[in-house]
PDB file of C-alpha atoms and ligand atoms in Angstrom:
ATOM      1  CA  MET A   4    -153.350-150.391   3.995  1.00  0.00           C
ATOM      2  CA  ILE A   5    -153.248-147.209   1.909  1.00  0.00           C
ATOM      3  CA  LEU A   6    -156.247-146.652  -0.350  1.00  0.00           C
ATOM      4  CA  ILE A   7    -157.429-143.878  -2.642  1.00  0.00           C
ATOM      5  CA  PHE A   8    -161.142-143.616  -3.397  1.00  0.00           C
ATOM      6  CA  LEU A   9    -161.687-141.958  -6.764  1.00  0.00           C
ATOM      7  CA  GLY A  10    -164.941-141.012  -8.419  1.00  0.00           C
ATOM      8  CA  ALA A  11    -167.272-138.154  -9.251  1.00  0.00           C
ATOM      9  CA  PRO A  12    -169.168-136.275  -6.528  1.00  0.00           C
ATOM     10  CA  GLY A  13    -172.128-138.390  -5.409  1.00  0.00           C
ATOM     11  CA  VAL A  14    -170.712-141.837  -6.253  1.00  0.00           C
ATOM     12  CA  GLY A  15    -170.910-142.787  -2.571  1.00  0.00           C
ATOM     13  CA  LYS A  16    -167.180-143.035  -1.893  1.00  0.00           C
ATOM     14  CA  GLY A  17    -167.561-141.231   1.450  1.00  0.00           C
ATOM     15  CA  THR A  18    -170.172-143.738   2.631  1.00  0.00           C
ATOM     16  CA  GLN A  19    -168.004-146.681   1.591  1.00  0.00           C
ATOM     17  CA  ALA A  20    -164.911-145.098   3.148  1.00  0.00           C
ATOM     18  CA  LYS A  21    -166.733-144.951   6.502  1.00  0.00           C
ATOM     19  CA  LEU A  22    -167.641-148.651   6.252  1.00  0.00           C
ATOM     20  CA  ILE A  23    -164.067-149.621   5.330  1.00  0.00           C
ATOM     21  CA  MET A  24    -162.759-147.460   8.166  1.00  0.00           C
ATOM     22  CA  LYS A  25    -164.828-149.465  10.654  1.00  0.00           C
ATOM     23  CA  LYS A  26    -163.918-152.854   9.226  1.00  0.00           C
ATOM     24  CA  TYR A  27    -160.185-152.301   8.767  1.00  0.00           C
ATOM     25  CA  GLN A  28    -159.672-149.771  11.595  1.00  0.00           C
ATOM     26  CA  ILE A  29    -157.941-147.215   9.411  1.00  0.00           C
ATOM     27  CA  PRO A  30    -158.999-143.553   9.258  1.00  0.00           C
ATOM     28  CA  GLN A  31    -160.896-141.953   6.394  1.00  0.00           C
ATOM     29  CA  ILE A  32    -159.209-138.737   5.307  1.00  0.00           C
ATOM     30  CA  SER A  33    -161.774-136.629   3.486  1.00  0.00           C
ATOM     31  CA  THR A  34    -160.429-133.300   2.273  1.00  0.00           C
ATOM     32  CA  GLY A  35    -164.055-132.221   1.669  1.00  0.00           C
ATOM     33  CA  ASP A  36    -164.934-132.865   5.351  1.00  0.00           C
ATOM     34  CA  ILE A  37    -161.769-131.131   6.591  1.00  0.00           C
ATOM     35  CA  LEU A  38    -162.532-128.096   4.421  1.00  0.00           C
ATOM     36  CA  ARG A  39    -166.216-127.984   5.451  1.00  0.00           C
ATOM     37  CA  ASP A  40    -165.165-128.059   9.133  1.00  0.00           C
ATOM     38  CA  ALA A  41    -162.761-125.202   8.491  1.00  0.00           C
ATOM     39  CA  VAL A  42    -165.526-123.171   6.804  1.00  0.00           C
ATOM     40  CA  ARG A  43    -167.957-123.899   9.671  1.00  0.00           C
ATOM     41  CA  ASN A  44    -165.363-122.756  12.211  1.00  0.00           C
ATOM     42  CA  ASN A  45    -164.393-119.756  10.083  1.00  0.00           C
ATOM     43  CA  THR A  46    -160.651-120.543  10.326  1.00  0.00           C
ATOM     44  CA  PRO A  47    -158.115-118.936   7.921  1.00  0.00           C
ATOM     45  CA  LEU A  48    -158.222-122.180   5.884  1.00  0.00           C
ATOM     46  CA  GLY A  49    -162.025-122.021   5.777  1.00  0.00           C
ATOM     47  CA  GLN A  50    -161.964-118.397   4.646  1.00  0.00           C
ATOM     48  CA  LYS A  51    -159.587-119.334   1.806  1.00  0.00           C
ATOM     49  CA  ALA A  52    -161.679-122.329   0.717  1.00  0.00           C
ATOM     50  CA  GLN A  53    -165.262-121.105   1.085  1.00  0.00           C
ATOM     51  CA  ASP A  54    -165.697-119.267  -2.212  1.00  0.00           C
ATOM     52  CA  TYR A  55    -164.258-122.102  -4.294  1.00  0.00           C
ATOM     53  CA  MET A  56    -166.460-124.646  -2.538  1.00  0.00           C
ATOM     54  CA  ASN A  57    -169.675-122.661  -2.899  1.00  0.00           C
ATOM     55  CA  LYS A  58    -169.026-122.327  -6.634  1.00  0.00           C
ATOM     56  CA  GLY A  59    -168.261-126.035  -7.037  1.00  0.00           C
ATOM     57  CA  LEU A  60    -164.630-125.310  -7.948  1.00  0.00           C
ATOM     58  CA  LEU A  61    -161.534-127.006  -6.603  1.00  0.00           C
ATOM     59  CA  VAL A  62    -159.599-125.361  -3.793  1.00  0.00           C
ATOM     60  CA  PRO A  63    -156.006-124.587  -4.985  1.00  0.00           C
ATOM     61  CA  ASP A  64    -153.648-127.574  -4.995  1.00  0.00           C
ATOM     62  CA  GLU A  65    -151.122-126.102  -2.532  1.00  0.00           C
ATOM     63  CA  VAL A  66    -153.877-125.607   0.060  1.00  0.00           C
ATOM     64  CA  VAL A  67    -155.146-129.205  -0.023  1.00  0.00           C
ATOM     65  CA  ILE A  68    -151.639-130.672  -0.287  1.00  0.00           C
ATOM     66  CA  GLY A  69    -150.757-128.747   2.898  1.00  0.00           C
ATOM     67  CA  ILE A  70    -153.814-130.227   4.653  1.00  0.00           C
ATOM     68  CA  ILE A  71    -152.827-133.755   3.662  1.00  0.00           C
ATOM     69  CA  GLU A  72    -149.199-133.357   4.764  1.00  0.00           C
ATOM     70  CA  GLU A  73    -150.363-132.168   8.190  1.00  0.00           C
ATOM     71  CA  ARG A  74    -152.884-134.992   8.501  1.00  0.00           C
ATOM     72  CA  PHE A  75    -150.305-137.694   7.671  1.00  0.00           C
ATOM     73  CA  LYS A  76    -148.244-136.613  10.689  1.00  0.00           C
ATOM     74  CA  GLU A  77    -151.023-137.724  13.061  1.00  0.00           C
ATOM     75  CA  SER A  78    -150.440-141.018  14.846  1.00  0.00           C
ATOM     76  CA  SER A  79    -153.830-142.385  13.701  1.00  0.00           C
ATOM     77  CA  CYS A  80    -152.372-142.691  10.166  1.00  0.00           C
ATOM     78  CA  LYS A  81    -149.629-145.108  11.221  1.00  0.00           C
ATOM     79  CA  SER A  82    -151.343-148.307  10.078  1.00  0.00           C
ATOM     80  CA  GLY A  83    -152.850-146.847   6.929  1.00  0.00           C
ATOM     81  CA  PHE A  84    -155.683-144.618   5.707  1.00  0.00           C
ATOM     82  CA  ILE A  85    -158.316-144.111   3.041  1.00  0.00           C
ATOM     83  CA  LEU A  86    -158.016-140.961   0.975  1.00  0.00           C
ATOM     84  CA  ASP A  87    -161.524-139.844   0.103  1.00  0.00           C
ATOM     85  CA  GLY A  88    -161.654-136.949  -2.357  1.00  0.00           C
ATOM     86  CA  PHE A  89    -157.871-136.556  -2.609  1.00  0.00           C
ATOM     87  CA  PRO A  90    -156.054-136.428  -5.001  1.00  0.00           C
ATOM     88  CA  ARG A  91    -158.338-134.604  -7.405  1.00  0.00           C
ATOM     89  CA  THR A  92    -155.768-133.279  -9.902  1.00  0.00           C
ATOM     90  CA  ILE A  93    -152.588-134.655 -11.475  1.00  0.00           C
ATOM     91  CA  PRO A  94    -150.357-132.212  -9.501  1.00  0.00           C
ATOM     92  CA  GLN A  95    -152.047-133.423  -6.289  1.00  0.00           C
ATOM     93  CA  ALA A  96    -151.370-137.052  -7.267  1.00  0.00           C
ATOM     94  CA  GLU A  97    -147.713-136.253  -8.036  1.00  0.00           C
ATOM     95  CA  SER A  98    -147.305-134.491  -4.689  1.00  0.00           C
ATOM     96  CA  LEU A  99    -148.916-137.445  -2.950  1.00  0.00           C
ATOM     97  CA  ASP A 100    -146.426-139.806  -4.620  1.00  0.00           C
ATOM     98  CA  LYS A 101    -143.562-137.660  -3.299  1.00  0.00           C
ATOM     99  CA  VAL A 102    -144.974-137.521   0.241  1.00  0.00           C
ATOM    100  CA  LEU A 103    -145.546-141.292   0.310  1.00  0.00           C
ATOM    101  CA  ASP A 104    -141.984-141.851  -0.997  1.00  0.00           C
ATOM    102  CA  LYS A 105    -140.591-139.595   1.705  1.00  0.00           C
ATOM    103  CA  LEU A 106    -142.495-141.523   4.367  1.00  0.00           C
ATOM    104  CA  ASP A 107    -141.422-144.772   2.710  1.00  0.00           C
ATOM    105  CA  ILE A 108    -144.968-146.065   2.372  1.00  0.00           C
ATOM    106  CA  ARG A 109    -146.639-147.661  -0.613  1.00  0.00           C
ATOM    107  CA  LEU A 110    -150.082-147.095  -2.079  1.00  0.00           C
ATOM    108  CA  ASP A 111    -152.048-150.357  -2.171  1.00  0.00           C
ATOM    109  CA  GLN A 112    -154.826-149.428  -4.539  1.00  0.00           C
ATOM    110  CA  ALA A 113    -156.775-146.585  -6.132  1.00  0.00           C
ATOM    111  CA  ILE A 114    -160.416-147.589  -6.426  1.00  0.00           C
ATOM    112  CA  ASN A 115    -162.548-145.882  -9.018  1.00  0.00           C
ATOM    113  CA  PHE A 116    -166.285-145.806  -8.215  1.00  0.00           C
ATOM    114  CA  GLU A 117    -168.415-145.528 -11.359  1.00  0.00           C
ATOM    115  CA  VAL A 118    -172.017-144.266 -11.589  1.00  0.00           C
ATOM    116  CA  GLU A 119    -174.006-142.765 -14.506  1.00  0.00           C
ATOM    117  CA  LYS A 120    -174.316-138.989 -14.547  1.00  0.00           C
ATOM    118  CA  GLU A 121    -178.162-138.962 -14.306  1.00  0.00           C
ATOM    119  CA  ILE A 122    -178.051-140.996 -11.087  1.00  0.00           C
ATOM    120  CA  LEU A 123    -175.335-138.751  -9.662  1.00  0.00           C
ATOM    121  CA  ILE A 124    -177.468-135.665 -10.239  1.00  0.00           C
ATOM    122  CA  LYS A 125    -180.409-137.233  -8.351  1.00  0.00           C
ATOM    123  CA  ARG A 126    -178.168-138.450  -5.541  1.00  0.00           C
ATOM    124  CA  LEU A 127    -176.628-135.002  -5.053  1.00  0.00           C
ATOM    125  CA  SER A 128    -179.657-132.777  -5.619  1.00  0.00           C
ATOM    126  CA  GLY A 129    -181.818-135.029  -3.404  1.00  0.00           C
ATOM    127  CA  ARG A 130    -179.278-135.230  -0.568  1.00  0.00           C
ATOM    128  CA  ARG A 131    -180.362-133.813   2.797  1.00  0.00           C
ATOM    129  CA  LEU A 132    -178.400-133.895   6.066  1.00  0.00           C
ATOM    130  CA  CYS A 133    -179.453-133.544   9.686  1.00  0.00           C
ATOM    131  CA  LYS A 134    -178.069-130.371  11.298  1.00  0.00           C
ATOM    132  CA  ASN A 135    -178.016-132.150  14.611  1.00  0.00           C
ATOM    133  CA  CYS A 136    -176.710-135.722  14.117  1.00  0.00           C
ATOM    134  CA  GLY A 137    -175.408-135.668  10.524  1.00  0.00           C
ATOM    135  CA  GLN A 138    -177.708-138.488   9.359  1.00  0.00           C
ATOM    136  CA  MET A 139    -177.985-138.484   5.561  1.00  0.00           C
ATOM    137  CA  TYR A 140    -181.259-138.763   3.561  1.00  0.00           C
ATOM    138  CA  ASN A 141    -182.254-138.521  -0.073  1.00  0.00           C
ATOM    139  CA  ILE A 142    -185.638-137.135  -1.049  1.00  0.00           C
ATOM    140  CA  TYR A 143    -185.748-139.497  -4.088  1.00  0.00           C
ATOM    141  CA  PHE A 144    -184.286-142.735  -2.711  1.00  0.00           C
ATOM    142  CA  ASN A 145    -184.388-142.587   1.083  1.00  0.00           C
ATOM    143  CA  ALA A 146    -186.756-139.843   2.227  1.00  0.00           C
ATOM    144  CA  PRO A 147    -187.366-139.086   5.923  1.00  0.00           C
ATOM    145  CA  SER A 148    -190.896-139.957   7.150  1.00  0.00           C
ATOM    146  CA  ARG A 149    -191.603-136.252   7.747  1.00  0.00           C
ATOM    147  CA  GLU A 150    -190.336-133.741   5.232  1.00  0.00           C
ATOM    148  CA  GLY A 151    -187.356-131.763   6.507  1.00  0.00           C
ATOM    149  CA  ILE A 152    -187.142-133.616   9.852  1.00  0.00           C
ATOM    150  CA  CYS A 153    -184.644-136.273  10.923  1.00  0.00           C
ATOM    151  CA  ASP A 154    -186.193-139.671  11.756  1.00  0.00           C
ATOM    152  CA  GLN A 155    -183.480-140.375  14.314  1.00  0.00           C
ATOM    153  CA  CYS A 156    -183.334-137.193  16.399  1.00  0.00           C
ATOM    154  CA  GLU A 157    -186.040-134.880  14.981  1.00  0.00           C
ATOM    155  CA  GLY A 158    -183.281-132.409  13.989  1.00  0.00           C
ATOM    156  CA  GLU A 159    -183.789-130.049  11.066  1.00  0.00           C
ATOM    157  CA  LEU A 160    -182.588-131.289   7.659  1.00  0.00           C
ATOM    158  CA  PHE A 161    -180.594-129.052   5.349  1.00  0.00           C
ATOM    159  CA  GLN A 162    -179.133-129.148   1.855  1.00  0.00           C
ATOM    160  CA  ARG A 163    -175.391-128.560   1.351  1.00  0.00           C
ATOM    161  CA  LYS A 164    -174.747-125.230  -0.429  1.00  0.00           C
ATOM    162  CA  ASP A 165    -172.897-127.053  -3.203  1.00  0.00           C
ATOM    163  CA  ASP A 166    -175.744-129.557  -3.776  1.00  0.00           C
ATOM    164  CA  THR A 167    -177.874-127.096  -5.782  1.00  0.00           C
ATOM    165  CA  LEU A 168    -178.441-128.084  -9.413  1.00  0.00           C
ATOM    166  CA  GLU A 169    -176.251-125.358 -10.900  1.00  0.00           C
ATOM    167  CA  THR A 170    -173.317-126.119  -8.603  1.00  0.00           C
ATOM    168  CA  ILE A 171    -173.718-129.862  -9.147  1.00  0.00           C
ATOM    169  CA  GLN A 172    -173.345-129.353 -12.917  1.00  0.00           C
ATOM    170  CA  GLU A 173    -170.186-127.333 -12.265  1.00  0.00           C
ATOM    171  CA  ARG A 174    -168.767-129.952  -9.880  1.00  0.00           C
ATOM    172  CA  LEU A 175    -169.385-132.719 -12.412  1.00  0.00           C
ATOM    173  CA  HIS A 176    -167.723-130.660 -15.124  1.00  0.00           C
ATOM    174  CA  VAL A 177    -164.732-129.936 -12.876  1.00  0.00           C
ATOM    175  CA  TYR A 178    -164.532-133.655 -12.100  1.00  0.00           C
ATOM    176  CA  GLN A 179    -164.477-134.562 -15.784  1.00  0.00           C
ATOM    177  CA  VAL A 180    -161.790-132.046 -16.703  1.00  0.00           C
ATOM    178  CA  GLN A 181    -159.511-132.107 -13.652  1.00  0.00           C
ATOM    179  CA  THR A 182    -160.035-135.399 -11.832  1.00  0.00           C
ATOM    180  CA  GLU A 183    -160.929-138.007 -14.468  1.00  0.00           C
ATOM    181  CA  PRO A 184    -157.339-137.997 -15.852  1.00  0.00           C
ATOM    182  CA  LEU A 185    -156.333-139.674 -12.567  1.00  0.00           C
ATOM    183  CA  ILE A 186    -157.969-142.889 -13.752  1.00  0.00           C
ATOM    184  CA  GLU A 187    -155.349-143.157 -16.493  1.00  0.00           C
ATOM    185  CA  TYR A 188    -152.641-142.022 -14.045  1.00  0.00           C
ATOM    186  CA  TYR A 189    -153.259-144.916 -11.629  1.00  0.00           C
ATOM    187  CA  GLN A 190    -153.991-147.373 -14.442  1.00  0.00           C
ATOM    188  CA  SER A 191    -150.536-146.731 -15.862  1.00  0.00           C
ATOM    189  CA  LYS A 192    -149.068-147.478 -12.424  1.00  0.00           C
ATOM    190  CA  LYS A 193    -151.098-150.727 -12.311  1.00  0.00           C
ATOM    191  CA  LYS A 194    -152.827-149.557  -9.149  1.00  0.00           C
ATOM    192  CA  LEU A 195    -156.390-149.076 -10.406  1.00  0.00           C
ATOM    193  CA  ALA A 196    -159.475-151.142  -9.627  1.00  0.00           C
ATOM    194  CA  THR A 197    -163.016-150.216 -10.683  1.00  0.00           C
ATOM    195  CA  ILE A 198    -166.289-150.746  -8.824  1.00  0.00           C
ATOM    196  CA  ALA A 199    -169.737-150.346 -10.412  1.00  0.00           C
ATOM    197  CA  ALA A 200    -171.257-148.166  -7.705  1.00  0.00           C
ATOM    198  CA  ASP A 201    -174.842-147.911  -8.986  1.00  0.00           C
ATOM    199  CA  LYS A 202    -175.994-150.714  -6.627  1.00  0.00           C
ATOM    200  CA  ASP A 203    -177.137-150.543  -3.015  1.00  0.00           C
ATOM    201  CA  GLN A 204    -174.678-149.743  -0.247  1.00  0.00           C
ATOM    202  CA  ASP A 205    -174.294-153.336   1.051  1.00  0.00           C
ATOM    203  CA  THR A 206    -173.658-154.824  -2.400  1.00  0.00           C
ATOM    204  CA  ILE A 207    -170.979-152.244  -3.113  1.00  0.00           C
ATOM    205  CA  PHE A 208    -169.392-152.842   0.275  1.00  0.00           C
ATOM    206  CA  ASN A 209    -169.252-156.611  -0.369  1.00  0.00           C
ATOM    207  CA  GLN A 210    -167.657-156.019  -3.761  1.00  0.00           C
ATOM    208  CA  LEU A 211    -165.125-153.756  -2.114  1.00  0.00           C
ATOM    209  CA  CYS A 212    -164.266-156.248   0.636  1.00  0.00           C
ATOM    210  CA  ASN A 213    -163.797-158.998  -1.957  1.00  0.00           C
ATOM    211  CA  LEU A 214    -161.457-156.737  -3.844  1.00  0.00           C
ATOM    212  CA  LEU A 215    -159.440-155.885  -0.731  1.00  0.00           C
ATOM    213  CA  GLY A 216    -159.280-159.496   0.366  1.00  0.00           C
ATOM    214  CA  ASN A 217    -161.758-159.417   3.280  1.00  0.00           C
TER     215      ASN A 217
HETATM  216  P1  LIG B  15    -166.362-133.310  -1.483  1.00  0.00           P
HETATM  217  O1  LIG B  15    -167.096-133.349  -0.197  1.00  0.00           O
HETATM  218  O2  LIG B  15    -165.226-134.301  -1.546  1.00  0.00           O
HETATM  219  O3  LIG B  15    -167.271-133.383  -2.679  1.00  0.00           O
HETATM  220  O4  LIG B  15    -165.650-131.878  -1.549  1.00  0.00           O
HETATM  221  C1  LIG B  15    -166.388-130.667  -1.484  1.00  0.00           C
HETATM  222  C2  LIG B  15    -165.582-129.522  -2.043  1.00  0.00           C
HETATM  223  O5  LIG B  15    -164.355-129.359  -1.304  1.00  0.00           O
HETATM  224  C3  LIG B  15    -165.131-129.690  -3.487  1.00  0.00           C
HETATM  225  O6  LIG B  15    -166.125-129.317  -4.418  1.00  0.00           O
HETATM  226  C4  LIG B  15    -163.921-128.741  -3.529  1.00  0.00           C
HETATM  227  O7  LIG B  15    -164.324-127.383  -3.574  1.00  0.00           O
HETATM  228  C5  LIG B  15    -163.287-128.977  -2.161  1.00  0.00           C
HETATM  229  N1  LIG B  15    -162.309-130.078  -2.207  1.00  0.00           N
HETATM  230  C6  LIG B  15    -162.388-131.280  -1.566  1.00  0.00           C
HETATM  231  N2  LIG B  15    -161.311-132.035  -1.821  1.00  0.00           N
HETATM  232  C7  LIG B  15    -160.525-131.317  -2.658  1.00  0.00           C
HETATM  233  C8  LIG B  15    -159.292-131.561  -3.314  1.00  0.00           C
HETATM  234  N3  LIG B  15    -158.628-132.706  -3.161  1.00  0.00           N
HETATM  235  N4  LIG B  15    -158.791-130.578  -4.109  1.00  0.00           N
HETATM  236  C9  LIG B  15    -159.420-129.397  -4.267  1.00  0.00           C
HETATM  237  N5  LIG B  15    -160.610-129.114  -3.705  1.00  0.00           N
HETATM  238  C10 LIG B  15    -161.163-130.051  -2.902  1.00  0.00           C
END
């Protein structure tokens, strides 16, 4: 099964991708995660991407397309994958079509997760992550019992550099201008499904499973 998860930053597509990955045993390919790892490890890719990411801008198309092509070669992608955060521009989507054609594989569905802008801003600006175990919190919706400390492992919580209010506004703007046109792109190919993602995690997951045919 080949899926694309579309939607603005903060819609929860990463969380849902992880749940789908478990249920269907197909990997989640998150270009955001791959780039963040590269920045953390200070690799040449990370050095190229860091400035764009900190400003809330998109990393150049050729860089992310290269990442995806490399990732598809891995054996874990043989029975399918979920693309989370890729494509994010029309040229990326066109390149993806070419790569899939070359590999003779077919996209099953692009799923567009929809959430109101005000909720997205709270979800992103309130997001906190554990430095130690990666557990995610939100100071508005799912706060840890002690401020700044992980309930699970007592690790220190931190805020992603691109989750500050100013950068969030920029990311949402970039989404609207560069990524939203993909909705029309996949609609015209009759590959688009939409999920109202303003509900709780389990409800959204059930909706998603119904859509994918359990
Ligand atoms: P995400 O975790 O998906 O919100 O991605 C975090 C950041 O990584 C984005 O704001 C971009 O700077 C960069 N990024 C992730 N995926 C892409 C992509 N497909 N194209 C360009 N930049 C990306």
